[in-house]
XYZ file of C-alpha atoms in Angstrom:
364
model
C 14.597 -1.847 -29.969
C 12.595 0.488 -31.370
C 9.133 -0.882 -32.593
C 7.354 1.271 -35.416
C 3.245 1.659 -34.345
C 0.881 1.508 -37.103
C -0.838 4.562 -37.657
C -4.077 3.206 -39.566
C -5.832 2.068 -36.366
C -5.089 3.124 -32.456
C -5.028 -0.794 -30.655
C -5.555 1.392 -26.927
C -8.451 3.615 -27.612
C -10.463 1.910 -31.037
C -13.995 0.092 -30.613
C -13.031 -3.528 -29.389
C -15.125 -4.620 -32.717
C -12.532 -2.794 -34.997
C -9.350 -3.696 -33.157
C -11.201 -7.919 -33.268
C -11.153 -7.072 -37.027
C -7.553 -6.886 -38.214
C -5.628 -9.793 -39.477
C -2.936 -9.494 -37.800
C -0.902 -12.809 -39.282
C -0.842 -10.265 -42.629
C 3.256 -9.058 -43.587
C 2.059 -5.590 -43.512
C 1.257 -5.548 -39.852
C 3.895 -4.822 -36.927
C 3.841 -7.714 -35.328
C 4.932 -6.033 -32.303
C 4.009 -3.396 -31.823
C 0.346 -4.579 -32.341
C 1.116 -6.902 -29.083
C 2.968 -3.372 -27.408
C -0.945 -1.659 -28.375
C -3.063 -4.818 -26.949
C -1.313 -4.783 -24.268
C -1.011 -1.823 -22.573
C -4.596 -1.606 -23.273
C -5.237 -4.618 -21.353
C -2.982 -3.212 -18.122
C -4.945 0.179 -18.464
C -8.398 -1.716 -17.186
C -6.956 -3.226 -13.477
C -4.717 0.551 -13.026
C -5.702 1.230 -9.600
C -9.470 -1.429 -8.810
C -7.666 -3.161 -5.397
C -7.900 -6.348 -3.927
C -11.440 -6.945 -3.416
C -12.719 -5.221 -7.145
C -10.188 -7.913 -8.430
C -11.894 -11.131 -6.002
C -15.324 -9.754 -6.631
C -16.836 -13.088 -8.846
C -19.484 -11.953 -11.362
C -17.234 -10.699 -14.260
C -18.450 -13.712 -17.038
C -19.504 -17.549 -16.410
C -17.236 -20.410 -15.554
C -17.016 -22.528 -18.908
C -16.011 -25.188 -16.887
C -19.578 -25.074 -14.326
C -17.960 -23.520 -11.924
C -18.161 -20.852 -9.780
C -18.710 -17.013 -11.830
C -15.623 -15.900 -12.681
C -13.732 -12.529 -11.373
C -10.973 -9.866 -12.149
C -8.595 -11.519 -10.685
C -9.235 -14.355 -12.789
C -9.441 -13.442 -16.021
C -6.367 -11.828 -15.818
C -4.031 -14.933 -13.820
C -5.300 -16.831 -16.301
C -3.428 -15.180 -18.379
C -0.234 -14.732 -16.811
C -0.664 -18.065 -16.121
C -0.969 -19.166 -19.893
C 2.360 -17.212 -20.504
C 3.995 -18.779 -18.121
C 2.522 -21.726 -19.976
C 3.914 -20.620 -23.281
C 7.554 -19.828 -21.528
C 7.789 -22.749 -20.771
C 6.871 -24.331 -24.962
C 8.031 -22.232 -26.159
C 11.261 -22.484 -24.533
C 11.185 -25.881 -26.190
C 10.983 -25.101 -29.428
C 13.598 -22.623 -29.775
C 15.426 -25.643 -28.931
C 14.337 -28.474 -31.320
C 10.710 -28.852 -30.256
C 7.938 -29.457 -32.419
C 4.817 -26.841 -31.337
C 2.356 -28.110 -28.523
C -1.026 -29.820 -29.780
C -4.222 -29.130 -28.644
C -4.200 -32.701 -26.462
C -1.213 -31.854 -24.632
C -4.055 -30.063 -22.394
C -6.683 -31.694 -20.898
C -7.187 -33.540 -24.065
C -7.973 -31.161 -26.049
C -10.776 -29.953 -23.451
C -8.953 -25.955 -23.157
C -12.158 -25.363 -20.767
C -11.427 -27.994 -18.209
C -7.889 -27.436 -17.691
C -8.760 -23.280 -17.594
C -10.943 -24.486 -14.692
C -8.603 -26.859 -12.739
C -5.561 -24.497 -13.323
C -8.101 -21.480 -12.370
C -7.378 -23.283 -8.417
C -3.891 -23.249 -8.538
C -4.324 -19.292 -8.377
C -7.594 -18.712 -5.550
C -4.704 -18.303 -3.095
C -2.989 -15.675 -4.566
C -2.673 -11.375 -3.895
C -3.736 -9.758 -7.322
C -0.782 -7.671 -6.586
C 1.752 -10.784 -6.936
C -0.556 -11.366 -10.049
C -0.020 -8.125 -11.549
C 3.941 -8.878 -10.325
C 4.329 -12.525 -11.935
C 2.118 -11.134 -15.300
C 4.825 -8.625 -15.691
C 8.005 -10.875 -15.689
C 6.306 -13.885 -17.263
C 5.529 -11.416 -19.908
C 8.905 -9.797 -19.893
C 9.982 -13.381 -20.699
C 7.666 -14.452 -22.904
C 8.463 -11.563 -25.538
C 12.385 -12.483 -25.098
C 11.994 -15.696 -25.699
C 9.440 -14.806 -28.899
C 12.265 -12.350 -29.995
C 14.358 -15.334 -31.210
C 11.487 -16.380 -33.426
C 11.030 -15.298 -37.675
C 8.637 -13.582 -37.933
C 8.356 -15.690 -40.775
C 7.889 -19.007 -38.456
C 5.305 -17.395 -35.821
C 3.181 -16.733 -39.041
C 3.465 -20.287 -40.298
C 0.988 -22.685 -39.179
C 2.635 -24.443 -36.811
C 3.226 -21.962 -34.637
C 0.078 -18.777 -35.003
C -1.147 -20.283 -32.759
C 0.432 -21.013 -30.023
C 2.072 -16.972 -30.172
C -0.097 -14.862 -31.269
C -3.152 -16.793 -29.677
C -0.994 -16.572 -25.584
C -0.188 -12.930 -26.698
C -2.724 -10.656 -29.174
C -5.279 -13.092 -28.935
C -6.125 -13.656 -25.896
C -6.202 -10.244 -24.881
C -8.663 -9.693 -27.307
C -10.563 -12.202 -25.794
C -10.245 -11.014 -22.808
C -10.689 -7.248 -22.613
C -13.936 -8.408 -24.155
C -14.901 -9.408 -21.067
C -12.613 -7.378 -19.032
C -12.904 -4.181 -19.824
C -17.222 -3.117 -19.380
C -16.311 -5.729 -16.035
C -13.653 -3.661 -14.742
C -15.682 -0.513 -15.762
C -18.833 -1.243 -13.159
C -16.144 -2.326 -10.234
C -14.218 1.180 -11.271
C -17.519 3.903 -10.806
C -18.515 1.322 -7.993
C -14.451 1.483 -5.850
C -14.971 5.029 -6.557
C -18.461 5.974 -5.291
C -16.527 3.807 -1.681
C -18.277 0.298 -2.449
C -16.374 -2.219 -0.161
C -17.120 -4.828 -1.821
C -18.635 -6.627 0.477
C -21.544 -7.640 2.588
C -20.268 -6.517 6.637
C -19.899 -2.376 6.242
C -18.093 -1.496 8.917
C -14.834 -2.029 8.260
C -13.064 -3.705 10.874
C -16.124 -5.254 11.528
C -16.620 -6.605 14.931
C -14.003 -4.993 16.598
C -12.182 -9.148 17.118
C -8.403 -9.546 16.454
C -9.016 -10.848 12.997
C -10.838 -8.168 12.044
C -8.603 -5.758 12.843
C -5.920 -7.621 12.140
C -8.519 -7.596 8.247
C -8.387 -3.796 9.066
C -4.659 -3.360 8.734
C -4.349 -5.789 6.056
C -7.168 -3.984 4.006
C -5.144 -0.620 4.589
C -1.286 -2.211 3.849
C -3.153 -3.263 0.266
C -4.597 -0.382 -0.776
C -1.313 2.455 0.295
C 1.123 -0.488 -1.885
C -1.640 -0.020 -4.731
C -0.918 3.712 -4.343
C 2.358 2.996 -4.055
C 1.916 0.718 -7.538
C 0.090 2.986 -9.590
C 0.297 6.282 -8.951
C 4.604 6.786 -7.854
C 5.548 5.653 -11.182
C 3.986 8.904 -12.505
C 6.292 11.457 -13.466
C 6.567 14.699 -11.014
C 6.362 16.721 -14.361
C 3.006 15.177 -15.264
C 0.918 15.678 -11.846
C -0.320 18.727 -13.084
C -1.588 17.790 -16.035
C -4.702 17.926 -16.820
C -7.450 14.975 -17.133
C -6.561 13.029 -14.612
C -10.651 13.148 -13.730
C -12.880 15.730 -15.271
C -11.203 19.256 -12.857
C -8.594 18.031 -10.771
C -4.858 16.523 -11.617
C -3.321 13.826 -10.009
C -1.794 16.217 -7.898
C -4.805 17.249 -7.086
C -5.986 14.319 -5.737
C -2.668 13.218 -4.111
C -2.530 17.116 -1.456
C -7.107 16.788 -1.224
C -6.233 12.774 -0.081
C -3.186 13.920 2.740
C -5.529 16.403 3.594
C -7.732 14.000 5.051
C -5.378 11.239 6.078
C -4.631 15.381 8.712
C -8.190 16.200 9.357
C -8.840 12.574 9.934
C -6.273 12.902 12.730
C -7.244 15.425 13.833
C -10.770 13.658 14.498
C -9.525 10.522 16.370
C -7.586 13.169 18.549
C -10.202 15.512 19.337
C -12.372 12.355 20.656
C -9.590 11.255 22.458
C -9.761 13.886 24.372
C -13.475 14.370 24.366
C -15.578 11.603 24.145
C -17.626 13.013 20.795
C -17.063 11.793 17.577
C -17.585 14.790 14.783
C -20.227 15.113 12.400
C -18.703 16.392 9.615
C -17.703 20.318 7.859
C -19.885 22.656 8.802
C -19.715 23.868 5.521
C -20.161 20.449 4.057
C -18.448 18.300 2.761
C -18.363 19.401 -1.263
C -17.058 23.269 -0.268
C -14.317 21.606 2.203
C -13.034 19.665 -0.937
C -13.601 22.742 -2.754
C -11.921 24.800 -0.815
C -8.811 22.793 0.643
C -8.018 21.549 -2.656
C -7.608 25.355 -3.647
C -5.490 26.214 -0.912
C -2.986 23.340 -1.747
C -2.885 24.499 -5.593
C 0.640 26.248 -5.036
C 1.697 23.326 -3.800
C 4.525 21.700 -6.054
C 4.178 17.878 -6.904
C 7.279 16.642 -5.009
C 5.573 19.257 -1.883
C 2.628 17.282 -2.454
C 3.975 14.185 -1.786
C 5.865 14.341 1.529
C 2.449 15.442 2.802
C 1.115 12.818 1.834
C 3.534 10.203 2.604
C 3.581 13.238 6.156
C 0.071 13.163 7.090
C 0.294 8.565 6.139
C 2.097 8.501 9.490
C 0.114 10.785 11.651
C -3.146 9.287 10.531
C -1.450 5.970 10.706
C 0.174 6.547 15.008
C -3.648 7.998 15.611
C -5.449 4.983 14.960
C -3.031 2.601 16.032
C -3.681 4.373 19.415
C -7.634 3.561 19.124
C -9.363 0.624 21.119
C -10.414 -2.691 18.786
C -14.189 -1.198 20.150
C -13.922 2.917 19.304
C -12.905 1.718 15.528
C -14.805 -1.677 15.381
C -18.129 1.423 16.274
C -19.904 3.373 14.327
C -18.892 6.404 14.072
C -14.823 5.752 14.929
C -14.766 2.543 11.749
C -16.500 5.329 9.103
C -13.601 8.079 10.015
C -10.899 6.136 10.761
C -11.391 3.806 7.595
C -12.268 6.840 5.038
C -9.677 8.917 6.054
C -7.739 6.537 5.958
C -7.432 3.830 3.210
C -11.455 3.921 2.170
C -10.902 7.760 0.680
C -7.292 6.352 -1.042
C -8.399 3.145 -2.787
C -11.275 5.854 -3.943
C -9.145 7.255 -5.466
C -7.556 5.287 -7.056
C -10.601 3.950 -8.346
C -10.669 7.791 -10.049
C -7.124 8.503 -11.052
C -5.398 4.681 -12.093
C -6.630 4.500 -15.887
C -4.840 7.949 -16.061
C -1.727 7.339 -14.631
C -1.405 3.787 -16.968
C -1.802 5.765 -19.874
C 0.224 8.180 -18.635
C 3.195 6.383 -20.682
C 0.900 5.785 -24.728
C 1.286 7.712 -27.417
C -1.166 10.272 -28.019
C -3.491 9.091 -30.606
C -2.737 7.529 -34.088
C 1.027 8.794 -33.416
C 4.446 6.385 -33.329
C 4.788 4.757 -30.367
C 8.231 2.623 -28.821
C 7.757 -1.378 -27.579
C 10.248 -3.278 -26.112
């Protein structure tokens, strides 16, 4: 189904104060286009942020007196209500009445939400996103079976609008500034943990955590970067000066350099101190050298370089992996660097399919 978006305000990009001021219940609004735009905006806030960023508390205090909420808590809360709404919309379609506030801990939604928060604590951020996509799609499928005049009726509006449009708007007020701060910190290499040693003390548990982090970051790369059509990888705007292809080729080059550094240490017993001409000059030179590559070749170089550094790091002893020099080189070249660049390009990747500001859009 094609949905034509309103041209009066770009919900994906407009200041939230203006987005909040709209009467979404008006029959003049395109209910489905509004929802699609707000969903796009929400998902783009966290694109490229890794598990450590998602888990960091401090996004907002708990309304029920519990610990501060994290990005993970906010996103999981939204998904939880998608899944709850699937159940009550399905019941309405089968002939039941809409729920009442009292059905949820006697109307104490703060207590209800805090209790459900605990159930999501062990769910990985990637699984939260996967369940969110699945539940959002299913909820839209069910809601589309309702007539728009029925959705706008008094008994239905709060239960349909709130779980779709309203919930997104409310949480964007918290998530957008918090995710923006997390993005800046992740791009600058903040590990979001007290112990800066990537492989900890070299114990089996610490080494396992190192590899779990690597797998999670690379899975996030697959989730965020690989879906971008290759014909868009040379588009300007991924960051101020670099295209997406530049970022990927740059990370690939550091995979190669990192593998060389590990092998050099094995031969000499010494760790390299860094590029002789400095990081900025080295990076600029290597990015320029890679610019003749097409996007497919940049991806192939990334994959080959990743395989090469994986083999090199897996051959290291736990003591070398946990050492200050070895730990820094291996963490940064293998996955710390990847997570930094995911923070830089994540939102650009998420927004690549957005209509230009003011254009009509299509929704499903």
